[in-house]
Coordinates of C-alpha atoms in Angstrom, one line a residue:
M246 CA -33.5 20.9 -21.3
I247 CA -30.1 19.4 -21.8
T248 CA -29.1 19.2 -25.5
E249 CA -27.3 16.3 -27.1
G250 CA -24.0 18.2 -27.1
V251 CA -24.3 19.0 -23.5
A252 CA -25.2 15.5 -22.6
G253 CA -22.4 14.0 -24.6
A254 CA -19.8 16.4 -23.1
N255 CA -21.1 15.8 -19.6
M256 CA -20.9 12.0 -20.1
L257 CA -17.3 12.3 -21.4
T258 CA -16.3 14.4 -18.4
A259 CA -17.9 11.8 -16.0
R260 CA -16.1 8.9 -17.7
W261 CA -12.8 10.8 -17.6
A262 CA -13.4 11.8 -13.9
A263 CA -14.0 8.2 -13.0
T264 CA -10.3 7.4 -14.0
V265 CA -8.8 9.9 -11.5
S266 CA -6.5 8.1 -9.1
D267 CA -6.7 8.5 -5.3
G268 CA -4.5 11.3 -3.9
E269 CA -4.0 12.9 -7.4
P270 CA -4.8 16.6 -7.6
T271 CA -6.3 17.3 -11.0
V272 CA -8.7 19.4 -13.1
L273 CA -10.1 18.2 -16.4
S274 CA -12.7 19.3 -19.0
G275 CA -14.7 17.1 -21.3
A276 CA -16.4 20.2 -22.6
G277 CA -13.0 21.3 -23.9
V278 CA -12.4 18.0 -25.7
W279 CA -15.9 16.9 -27.0
P280 CA -16.3 19.6 -29.7
L281 CA -12.8 18.8 -31.1
L282 CA -13.6 15.1 -31.2
A283 CA -16.8 15.9 -33.1
Y284 CA -15.0 17.9 -35.8
L285 CA -12.3 15.2 -36.0
S286 CA -14.9 12.5 -36.4
S287 CA -16.3 14.2 -39.5
A288 CA -12.8 13.8 -41.1
A289 CA -12.5 10.1 -40.4
E290 CA -14.0 6.9 -41.9
G291 CA -14.3 3.3 -41.0
A292 CA -12.9 2.1 -37.7
E293 CA -11.5 5.5 -36.9
R294 CA -14.9 7.2 -37.3
A295 CA -16.6 4.4 -35.3
E296 CA -14.2 4.7 -32.4
L297 CA -14.6 8.5 -32.2
E298 CA -18.4 8.2 -32.4
Q299 CA -18.3 5.7 -29.5
A300 CA -16.5 8.4 -27.4
L301 CA -18.9 11.1 -28.6
G302 CA -22.0 9.0 -27.8
M303 CA -23.6 9.8 -31.2
P304 CA -22.9 9.6 -35.0
A305 CA -20.4 12.1 -36.5
A306 CA -22.9 14.2 -38.5
P307 CA -25.2 15.2 -35.7
A308 CA -22.2 15.5 -33.4
V309 CA -20.7 18.3 -35.6
E310 CA -24.0 20.2 -35.4
A311 CA -24.2 19.6 -31.6
A312 CA -20.6 20.8 -31.3
T313 CA -21.3 24.0 -33.2
E314 CA -24.4 24.5 -31.0
L315 CA -22.4 23.9 -27.9
L316 CA -19.8 26.5 -28.9
G317 CA -22.7 28.9 -29.4
V318 CA -24.0 28.3 -25.9
L319 CA -20.5 28.8 -24.4
R320 CA -20.0 32.1 -26.4
S321 CA -23.4 33.5 -25.5
A322 CA -23.4 32.5 -21.8
T323 CA -22.4 35.1 -19.2
G324 CA -19.3 34.0 -17.4
T325 CA -17.9 31.8 -20.1
H326 CA -15.8 32.5 -23.2
A327 CA -15.0 29.8 -25.9
V328 CA -13.2 30.0 -29.2
L329 CA -12.1 27.4 -31.7
G330 CA -8.9 27.7 -33.7
L331 CA -7.6 25.8 -36.8
W332 CA -3.9 26.3 -37.9
V333 CA -3.0 24.8 -41.2
H334 CA 0.4 24.2 -42.8
R335 CA 0.6 26.3 -46.0
L336 CA 1.3 23.2 -48.1
L337 CA -1.6 21.2 -46.7
R338 CA -4.7 21.2 -49.0
L339 CA -8.0 20.6 -47.0
H340 CA -11.2 19.3 -48.5
D341 CA -13.7 22.1 -48.8
E342 CA -16.5 19.8 -47.5
W343 CA -14.7 19.1 -44.2
L344 CA -13.5 22.7 -43.9
R345 CA -17.1 24.0 -44.0
T346 CA -18.0 21.9 -40.9
V347 CA -15.7 24.1 -38.9
P348 CA -17.1 27.4 -37.7
A349 CA -16.1 30.3 -39.9
D350 CA -13.2 32.7 -39.3
T351 CA -11.1 30.1 -37.4
V352 CA -8.5 29.2 -40.0
E353 CA -4.9 30.6 -39.8
V354 CA -1.6 29.6 -41.3
L355 CA 0.6 27.4 -39.1
V356 CA 3.9 29.1 -38.6
G357 CA 5.6 28.0 -35.4
T358 CA 4.2 28.1 -31.9
D359 CA 4.4 31.8 -31.0
A360 CA 1.1 32.7 -32.7
F361 CA -0.7 29.8 -31.0
D362 CA 0.7 30.6 -27.6
A363 CA -0.3 34.3 -28.1
W364 CA -3.8 33.1 -29.1
V365 CA -4.1 31.1 -25.8
R366 CA -2.9 34.0 -23.7
K367 CA -5.3 36.4 -25.4
H368 CA -8.4 34.2 -25.0
T369 CA -7.6 33.2 -21.4
D370 CA -6.6 36.8 -20.3
G371 CA -3.2 35.4 -19.4
L372 CA -4.4 32.6 -17.1
L373 CA -2.6 30.2 -19.4
D374 CA 0.7 31.0 -21.1
G375 CA 0.3 28.7 -24.1
M376 CA 1.0 25.0 -24.2
S377 CA 3.8 23.4 -22.2
T378 CA 4.6 21.0 -25.1
P379 CA 5.1 22.7 -28.5
P380 CA 3.8 21.0 -31.6
D381 CA 6.2 18.6 -33.4
P382 CA 8.0 20.3 -36.3
E383 CA 6.2 17.9 -38.8
T384 CA 2.8 18.9 -37.5
L385 CA 0.6 19.9 -40.5
L386 CA -2.6 21.0 -38.7
V387 CA -3.5 22.1 -35.2
L388 CA -7.2 22.0 -34.1
A389 CA -7.6 23.7 -30.7
M390 CA -10.2 25.1 -28.3
V391 CA -9.9 27.6 -25.5
L392 CA -12.5 27.8 -22.7
T393 CA -12.6 30.3 -19.8
V394 CA -15.0 30.5 -16.9
R395 CA -15.2 33.5 -14.6
T396 CA -17.8 34.5 -12.0
R397 CA -18.1 36.4 -8.7
W398 CA -20.1 34.9 -5.9
R399 CA -23.6 36.2 -5.2
E400 CA -22.7 35.8 -1.6
P401 CA -19.0 36.2 -1.0
F402 CA -17.1 34.1 1.5
L403 CA -15.0 35.3 4.4
D404 CA -11.2 34.6 4.3
G405 CA -9.8 32.8 7.4
T406 CA -7.7 29.9 8.5
L407 CA -8.6 26.5 10.0
G408 CA -6.6 23.8 11.6
I409 CA -7.6 20.2 10.9
A410 CA -7.9 17.8 13.9
D411 CA -8.1 14.4 12.1
G412 CA -8.2 12.7 8.7
P413 CA -5.5 12.9 6.0
W414 CA -5.0 16.7 6.7
A415 CA -4.7 16.3 10.5
G416 CA -2.3 18.8 12.1
R417 CA -2.2 21.1 9.1
Q418 CA -3.6 24.6 8.6
F419 CA -5.0 26.0 5.4
A420 CA -6.5 29.2 4.1
W421 CA -10.2 28.6 4.5
L422 CA -13.3 30.3 3.2
H423 CA -16.5 30.6 5.4
R424 CA -20.0 31.6 4.5
W425 CA -23.5 31.5 6.1
T426 CA -26.8 31.5 4.2
A427 CA -30.4 31.0 5.0
D428 CA -30.8 28.9 1.8
R429 CA -30.1 25.5 3.3
D430 CA -31.1 23.8 0.0
R431 CA -27.8 24.9 -1.6
L432 CA -26.8 21.6 0.1
A433 CA -27.9 18.2 -1.1
V434 CA -27.0 14.6 -0.3
Y435 CA -27.4 12.1 -3.1
D436 CA -27.6 8.3 -2.7
T437 CA -25.5 6.7 -5.5
E438 CA -24.1 3.3 -6.3
R439 CA -20.9 4.3 -4.6
G440 CA -22.5 5.5 -1.4
Q441 CA -23.7 9.0 -0.3
V442 CA -22.3 12.1 -2.0
T443 CA -22.7 15.6 -0.5
V444 CA -22.9 18.5 -2.9
L445 CA -22.8 22.2 -2.0
S446 CA -23.8 24.5 -4.9
V447 CA -22.2 27.9 -5.0
D448 CA -23.9 30.3 -7.4
G449 CA -22.1 33.1 -9.2
V450 CA -23.6 36.3 -10.4
S451 CA -23.2 35.1 -14.0
D452 CA -24.6 31.9 -15.4
I453 CA -22.0 29.8 -13.4
T454 CA -22.6 27.5 -10.5
V455 CA -19.7 25.6 -8.8
D456 CA -20.6 22.4 -7.1
L457 CA -18.3 21.2 -4.3
V458 CA -18.5 17.5 -3.8
I459 CA -17.4 15.2 -1.0
G460 CA -18.0 11.4 -0.7
E461 CA -17.6 8.7 1.8
A462 CA -14.0 8.2 3.0
D463 CA -13.4 4.7 1.6
V464 CA -14.8 5.4 -1.9
P465 CA -12.2 6.0 -4.6
T466 CA -11.7 9.6 -5.8
G467 CA -12.8 8.9 -9.3
A468 CA -16.1 7.4 -8.2
V469 CA -16.9 10.3 -6.0
L470 CA -16.1 12.9 -8.7
A471 CA -18.0 11.0 -11.4
A472 CA -21.0 10.7 -9.0
G473 CA -20.8 14.5 -8.3
I474 CA -21.1 15.1 -12.1
T475 CA -24.0 12.7 -12.8
A476 CA -26.0 12.6 -9.6
P477 CA -27.7 16.0 -9.8
D478 CA -29.2 15.2 -13.2
A479 CA -29.9 11.5 -12.6
G480 CA -33.1 11.9 -10.7
G481 CA -32.1 9.5 -8.0
P482 CA -32.8 9.7 -4.2
R483 CA -31.6 12.9 -2.6
R484 CA -32.1 14.9 0.6
L485 CA -31.9 18.7 0.5
G486 CA -30.4 20.7 3.3
S487 CA -33.7 21.7 4.8
Q488 CA -34.7 18.0 5.0
L489 CA -31.6 16.8 6.9
T490 CA -32.3 15.7 10.5
D491 CA -28.9 14.0 11.2
A492 CA -25.3 14.3 10.2
D493 CA -25.0 10.8 8.7
A494 CA -23.6 12.0 5.4
P495 CA -20.1 12.9 4.2
G496 CA -18.8 16.3 5.4
L497 CA -22.0 17.1 7.4
R498 CA -22.4 18.4 10.9
L499 CA -25.6 19.6 12.6
E500 CA -25.3 22.7 14.8
S501 CA -27.7 24.3 17.3
N502 CA -27.7 28.1 17.6
S503 CA -30.5 29.6 19.6
A504 CA -29.2 33.1 18.8
R505 CA -30.6 32.9 15.2
S506 CA -34.3 32.9 14.6
V507 CA -33.8 31.5 11.1
P508 CA -32.0 28.2 10.4
M509 CA -28.8 28.7 8.5
L510 CA -26.4 26.7 6.4
S511 CA -22.7 27.3 7.3
A512 CA -20.1 26.3 4.7
S513 CA -16.3 26.0 5.1
V514 CA -14.1 25.2 2.1
P515 CA -10.3 25.6 1.6
R516 CA -9.3 28.3 -0.9
F517 CA -7.7 26.4 -3.8
T518 CA -5.9 26.7 -7.1
V519 CA -5.4 23.5 -9.2
S520 CA -3.4 23.3 -12.4
R521 CA -2.9 20.3 -14.6
G522 CA -1.8 19.1 -18.0
H523 CA -3.1 15.9 -19.7
D524 CA -1.8 13.8 -22.5
L525 CA -5.1 12.7 -24.1
L526 CA -3.4 10.0 -26.2
A527 CA -2.3 8.3 -23.0
D528 CA -6.1 7.6 -22.5
G529 CA -6.7 7.1 -26.2
E530 CA -9.5 4.5 -25.7
L531 CA -11.5 6.9 -23.5
F532 CA -11.4 9.6 -26.1
G533 CA -11.7 7.4 -29.2
L534 CA -8.2 8.3 -30.4
L535 CA -6.5 4.9 -30.6
A536 CA -7.1 4.2 -34.3
V537 CA -6.9 7.7 -35.6
A538 CA -3.5 8.2 -33.9
R539 CA -1.8 5.3 -35.7
P540 CA 0.6 6.9 -38.2
D541 CA 1.1 4.0 -40.6
R542 CA -1.6 5.1 -43.1
Q543 CA -4.3 7.7 -43.9
R544 CA -6.6 8.1 -40.9
L545 CA -8.5 11.3 -41.9
P546 CA -9.5 10.9 -45.6
R547 CA -12.4 13.4 -45.4
M548 CA -10.0 16.1 -44.2
S549 CA -7.4 15.9 -47.0
D550 CA -5.9 13.7 -49.7
T551 CA -2.6 14.0 -47.8
P552 CA -2.3 10.9 -45.5
L553 CA -2.9 12.3 -42.0
A554 CA -3.0 11.0 -38.4
V555 CA -3.3 12.6 -35.0
G556 CA 0.2 13.0 -33.6
A557 CA -0.6 14.6 -30.2
A558 CA -3.5 15.6 -28.1
R559 CA -3.1 17.7 -25.0
Q560 CA -5.1 19.7 -22.5
E561 CA -3.8 22.3 -20.1
L562 CA -6.0 23.8 -17.3
T563 CA -6.0 26.0 -14.2
A564 CA -8.8 26.7 -11.8
S565 CA -9.0 28.9 -8.7
F566 CA -11.7 29.2 -6.0
T567 CA -11.4 32.3 -3.8
A568 CA -13.6 34.3 -1.4
E569 CA -14.7 36.6 -4.2
G570 CA -15.4 34.1 -7.0
F571 CA -14.1 31.4 -9.4
E572 CA -12.0 31.5 -12.5
A573 CA -10.6 28.8 -14.8
A574 CA -9.1 28.4 -18.2
V575 CA -8.8 25.4 -20.5
S576 CA -6.8 24.9 -23.6
T577 CA -7.1 21.7 -25.7
R578 CA -5.1 20.9 -28.8
F579 CA -5.0 18.2 -31.4
D580 CA -1.9 18.1 -33.6
V581 CA -2.3 16.3 -36.9
A582 CA 0.8 15.1 -38.8
A583 CA 1.4 13.4 -42.1
A584 CA 0.9 9.6 -41.8
G585 CA 4.3 8.1 -42.7
G586 CA 6.1 11.4 -42.8
L587 CA 6.0 14.4 -45.1
P588 CA 5.0 13.5 -48.7
D589 CA 8.1 13.6 -51.0
E590 CA 6.2 15.5 -53.7
W591 CA 6.2 18.5 -51.3
R592 CA 10.0 18.9 -51.5
D593 CA 9.9 20.7 -54.8
D594 CA 6.8 22.8 -54.4
V595 CA 7.1 26.6 -55.0
G596 CA 5.4 29.1 -52.8
V597 CA 5.0 32.9 -53.0
E598 CA 4.1 35.4 -50.3
F599 CA 3.3 39.0 -50.8
D600 CA 4.7 40.0 -47.4
R601 CA 5.9 43.5 -48.3
P602 CA 4.6 46.3 -50.5
F603 CA 3.5 45.0 -54.0
G604 CA 1.9 46.1 -57.1
F605 CA -1.2 45.0 -59.2
V606 CA -2.3 45.4 -62.8
V607 CA -5.9 45.0 -64.0
R608 CA -6.3 44.0 -67.7
H609 CA -9.2 43.7 -70.1
R610 CA -8.4 40.2 -71.1
P611 CA -9.9 40.0 -74.6
S612 CA -8.0 43.2 -75.8
G613 CA -5.1 43.2 -73.4
L614 CA -5.9 46.7 -72.3
V615 CA -4.5 47.6 -68.9
L616 CA -7.5 49.1 -67.1
L617 CA -5.6 50.2 -64.0
A618 CA -2.6 49.4 -61.9
G619 CA -1.5 50.2 -58.4
W620 CA 0.8 49.6 -55.5
V621 CA -0.1 48.3 -52.1
T622 CA 1.7 49.6 -49.0
E623 CA -1.1 49.2 -46.3
P624 CA -3.3 46.1 -46.6
D625 CA -6.7 46.1 -44.9
P626 CA -7.1 45.3 -41.2
P627 CA -8.6 42.0 -40.3
L628 CA -12.4 41.7 -40.8
P629 CA -14.6 41.6 -37.7
V630 CA -15.3 38.0 -36.5
R631 CA -18.5 36.7 -38.1
E632 CA -20.8 34.2 -36.3
F633 CA -21.0 30.9 -38.0
S634 CA -24.4 29.9 -39.5
R635 CA -25.3 26.7 -41.2
G636 CA -25.3 26.8 -45.0
E637 CA -22.5 29.3 -45.4
D638 CA -20.3 28.4 -48.3
D639 CA -17.0 29.7 -47.2
D640 CA -13.8 28.7 -49.1
F641 CA -10.5 28.3 -47.5

């Protein structure tokens, strides 16, 4: 059964995919954006909250619960890894009520970009090297999510080459992958509003399946990709590979091979790697970010008393399909800055850091008796990461 969070993220991915231009190589992940929009919506009010809820497809409160559940699914599934990060400027005071909506053990102090880039490299095993665009110096908070997907095929492909006789790739040769299987129902043809869409499902040994989608030649790229996302769950007309009696569908050919006693499905697909960066504010209406990104006044009152607005929103991705398997990494980041610039009252604040060996003194307050004193040269190592559970009352 598809949960509300999964349904919301899938629909966001489909709406985003529908905007892809013809001839434009791309990769995108609504699953990498949707949880961040949910946590952001809980910090907004009025028009900003309503716009974010429209993009989420549900009210803010249940969206936060669904986002936390979705992160749990991604963390527990074999073949995926997901982690949320929150970096906060040391002078920014967050409301405890909002902070408790964010999964525990995600908060760090915002000090430059090196720590964030190292976090991205760590959680993508080096597939991504951080963000291509660093945060603005006046950024006060970064809310980010990293998602990786890795699997090996249950049935590997064979590496080879193939020359293309006609179509947009005519006269060119590519590295191709070939595979034969008796499970012809790995292939399905769906009848959609934008014509027929052919989908080949490739299963990994983990919980991952990669669907390869091809549509009719005259249908826009975005429409084909969106149909490939929604059609398998829409319950509309379809024909499975074992039911096909003609080649009247995109990408299909029917072959006769008397040497085999069992009918087979042969599949050929080019080996590929696609990488892309997205400026999510450029599609602010799609993601519900138009109002919350206007810096003229407070846009996130439930997050902090300091006037805040979203200053940047970016996603970086890479995905590779090979003979052995599939791997991809997604890094999504929302930068939050002071609306109208840094508050003047911060100019004279005083801060203190115990960033080298220090002492401590314990007193009995009523009598003034010093009970013990000491000197710290080796602070404790970080605590093990705790799983977030509803109802925890963690203070920042």
